[in-house]
PDB file of C-alpha atoms in Angstrom:
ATOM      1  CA  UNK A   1      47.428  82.643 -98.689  1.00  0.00           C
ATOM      2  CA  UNK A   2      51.075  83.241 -98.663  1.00  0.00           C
ATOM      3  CA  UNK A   3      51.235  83.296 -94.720  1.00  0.00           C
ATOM      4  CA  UNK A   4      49.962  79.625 -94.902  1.00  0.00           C
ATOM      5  CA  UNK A   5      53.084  78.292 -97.126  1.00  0.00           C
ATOM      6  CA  UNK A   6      55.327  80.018 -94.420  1.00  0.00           C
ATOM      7  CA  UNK A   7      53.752  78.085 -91.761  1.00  0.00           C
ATOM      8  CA  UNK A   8      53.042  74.988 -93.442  1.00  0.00           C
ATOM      9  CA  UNK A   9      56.840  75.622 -94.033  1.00  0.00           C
ATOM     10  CA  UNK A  10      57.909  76.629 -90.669  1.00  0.00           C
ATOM     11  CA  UNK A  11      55.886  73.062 -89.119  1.00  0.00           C
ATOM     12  CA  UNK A  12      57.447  71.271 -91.467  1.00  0.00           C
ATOM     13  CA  UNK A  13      60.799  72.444 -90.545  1.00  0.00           C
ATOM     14  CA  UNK A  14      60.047  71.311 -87.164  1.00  0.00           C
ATOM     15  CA  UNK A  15      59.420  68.041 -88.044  1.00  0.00           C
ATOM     16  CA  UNK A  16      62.551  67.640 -90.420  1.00  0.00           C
ATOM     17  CA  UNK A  17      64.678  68.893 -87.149  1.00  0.00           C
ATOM     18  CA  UNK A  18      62.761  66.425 -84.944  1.00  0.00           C
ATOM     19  CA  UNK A  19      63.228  63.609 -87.441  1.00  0.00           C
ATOM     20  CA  UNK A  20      66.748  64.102 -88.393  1.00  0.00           C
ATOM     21  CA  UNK A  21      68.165  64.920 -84.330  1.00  0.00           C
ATOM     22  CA  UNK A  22      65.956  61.089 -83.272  1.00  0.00           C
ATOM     23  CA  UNK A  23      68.164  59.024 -84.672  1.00  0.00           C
ATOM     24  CA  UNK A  24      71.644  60.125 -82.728  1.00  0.00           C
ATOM     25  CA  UNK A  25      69.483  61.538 -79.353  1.00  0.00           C
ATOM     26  CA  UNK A  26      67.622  57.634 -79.017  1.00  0.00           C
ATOM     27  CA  UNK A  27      71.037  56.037 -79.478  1.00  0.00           C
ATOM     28  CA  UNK A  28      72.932  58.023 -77.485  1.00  0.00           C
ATOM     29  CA  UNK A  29      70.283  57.853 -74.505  1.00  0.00           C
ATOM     30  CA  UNK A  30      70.413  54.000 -74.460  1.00  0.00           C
ATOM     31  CA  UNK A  31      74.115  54.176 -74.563  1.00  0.00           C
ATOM     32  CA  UNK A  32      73.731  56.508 -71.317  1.00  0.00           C
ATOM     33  CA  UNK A  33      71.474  54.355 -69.752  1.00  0.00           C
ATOM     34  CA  UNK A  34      73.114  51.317 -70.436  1.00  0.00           C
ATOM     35  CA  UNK A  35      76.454  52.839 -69.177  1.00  0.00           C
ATOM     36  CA  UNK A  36      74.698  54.560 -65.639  1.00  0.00           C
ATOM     37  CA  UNK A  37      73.525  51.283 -64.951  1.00  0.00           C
ATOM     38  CA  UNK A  38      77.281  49.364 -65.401  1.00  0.00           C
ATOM     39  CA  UNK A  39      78.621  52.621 -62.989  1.00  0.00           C
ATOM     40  CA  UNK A  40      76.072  51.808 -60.605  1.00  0.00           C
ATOM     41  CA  UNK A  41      76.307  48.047 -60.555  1.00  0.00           C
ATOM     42  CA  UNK A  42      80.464  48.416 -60.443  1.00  0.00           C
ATOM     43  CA  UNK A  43      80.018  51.568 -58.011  1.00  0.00           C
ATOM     44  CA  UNK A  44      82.379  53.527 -60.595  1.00  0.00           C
ATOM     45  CA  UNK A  45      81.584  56.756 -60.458  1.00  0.00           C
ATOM     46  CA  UNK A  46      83.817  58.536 -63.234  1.00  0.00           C
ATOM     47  CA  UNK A  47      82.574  61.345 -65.467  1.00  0.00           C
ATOM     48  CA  UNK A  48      84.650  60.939 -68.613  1.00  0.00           C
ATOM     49  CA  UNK A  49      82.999  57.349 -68.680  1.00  0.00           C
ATOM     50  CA  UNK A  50      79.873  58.265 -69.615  1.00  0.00           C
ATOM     51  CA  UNK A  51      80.931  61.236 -71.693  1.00  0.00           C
ATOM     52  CA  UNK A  52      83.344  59.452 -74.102  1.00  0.00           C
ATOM     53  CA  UNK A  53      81.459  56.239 -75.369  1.00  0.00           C
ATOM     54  CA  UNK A  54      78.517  58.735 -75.683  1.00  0.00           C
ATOM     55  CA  UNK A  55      80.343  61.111 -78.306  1.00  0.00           C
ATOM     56  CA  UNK A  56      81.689  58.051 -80.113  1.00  0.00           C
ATOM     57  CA  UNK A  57      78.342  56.552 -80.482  1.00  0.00           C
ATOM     58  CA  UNK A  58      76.762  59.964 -81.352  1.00  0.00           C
ATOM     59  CA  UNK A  59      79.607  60.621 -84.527  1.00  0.00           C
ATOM     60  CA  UNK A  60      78.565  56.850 -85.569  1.00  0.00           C
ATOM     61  CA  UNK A  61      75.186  57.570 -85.763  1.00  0.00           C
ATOM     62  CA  UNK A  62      75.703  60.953 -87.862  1.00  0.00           C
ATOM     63  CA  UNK A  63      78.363  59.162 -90.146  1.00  0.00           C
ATOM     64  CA  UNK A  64      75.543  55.996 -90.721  1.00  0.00           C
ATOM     65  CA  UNK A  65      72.990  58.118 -91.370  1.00  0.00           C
ATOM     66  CA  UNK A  66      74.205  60.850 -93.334  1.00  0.00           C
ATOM     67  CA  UNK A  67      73.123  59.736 -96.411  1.00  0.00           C
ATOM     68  CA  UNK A  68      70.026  59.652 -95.168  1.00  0.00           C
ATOM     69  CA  UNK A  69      70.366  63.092 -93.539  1.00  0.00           C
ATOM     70  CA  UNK A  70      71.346  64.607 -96.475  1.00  0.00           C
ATOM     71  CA  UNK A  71      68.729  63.360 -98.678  1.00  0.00           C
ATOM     72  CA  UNK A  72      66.026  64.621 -95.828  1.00  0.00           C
ATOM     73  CA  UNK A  73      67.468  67.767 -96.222  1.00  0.00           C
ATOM     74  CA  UNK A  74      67.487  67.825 -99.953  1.00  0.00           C
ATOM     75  CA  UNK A  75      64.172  67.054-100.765  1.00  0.00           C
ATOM     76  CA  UNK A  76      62.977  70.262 -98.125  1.00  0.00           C
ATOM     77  CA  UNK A  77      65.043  72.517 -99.401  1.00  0.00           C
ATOM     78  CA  UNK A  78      63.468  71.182-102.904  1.00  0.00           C
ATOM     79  CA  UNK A  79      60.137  71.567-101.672  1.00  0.00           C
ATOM     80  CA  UNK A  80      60.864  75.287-100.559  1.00  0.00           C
ATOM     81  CA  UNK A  81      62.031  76.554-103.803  1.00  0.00           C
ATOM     82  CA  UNK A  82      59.045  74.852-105.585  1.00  0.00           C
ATOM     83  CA  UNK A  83      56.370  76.482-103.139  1.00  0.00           C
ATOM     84  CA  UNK A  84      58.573  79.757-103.197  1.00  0.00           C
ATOM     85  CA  UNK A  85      58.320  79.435-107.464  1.00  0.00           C
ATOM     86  CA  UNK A  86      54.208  78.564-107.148  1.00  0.00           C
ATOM     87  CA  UNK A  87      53.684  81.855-104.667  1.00  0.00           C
ATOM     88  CA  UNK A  88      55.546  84.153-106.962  1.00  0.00           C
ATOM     89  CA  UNK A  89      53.757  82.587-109.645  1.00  0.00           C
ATOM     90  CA  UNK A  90      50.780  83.527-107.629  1.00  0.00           C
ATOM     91  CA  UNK A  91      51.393  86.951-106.869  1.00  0.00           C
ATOM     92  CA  UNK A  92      51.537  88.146-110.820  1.00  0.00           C
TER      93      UNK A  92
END
């Protein structure tokens, strides 16, 4: 029984990381996309272009939804310790 609360944990874990990186990755590939297609319209081909607005955007993202973040990662961590207190509980 205890091997299915660590992998009901460990999928859940994956999700948390997938939810919590969507946000900055989705923005951040528009802003790429958006930017590639301005470089090839203007024929500007300069590295630091693309890499700059891309960061900025990214640290945005994080600072808008920290809050957010944070929470997310609250309420897991909250969920851990009460599944690690029920198995112990189980166990005597």
């Amino acid at each position: 029984m205890e091997q299915l609360y660590v992998v009901d944990m460990i999928q859940r874990l994956i999700w948390l990381m997938f939810q919590l990186s969507m946000p900055v990755l989705i923005v951040t590939l528009v802003v790429g996309v958006v930017i590639s297609i301005m470089q090839a319209v203007t024929q500007i081909q300069e590295a630091s272009l693309t890499f700059v607005p891309k960061i900025i955007v990214a640290f945005v993202v994080i600072v808008l939804t920290a809050p957010w973040m944070i929470g997310t990662m609250v309420d897991y961590t909250t969920l851990i310790f009460e599944e690690l207190h029920k198995v112990s509980r189980m166990r005597n």
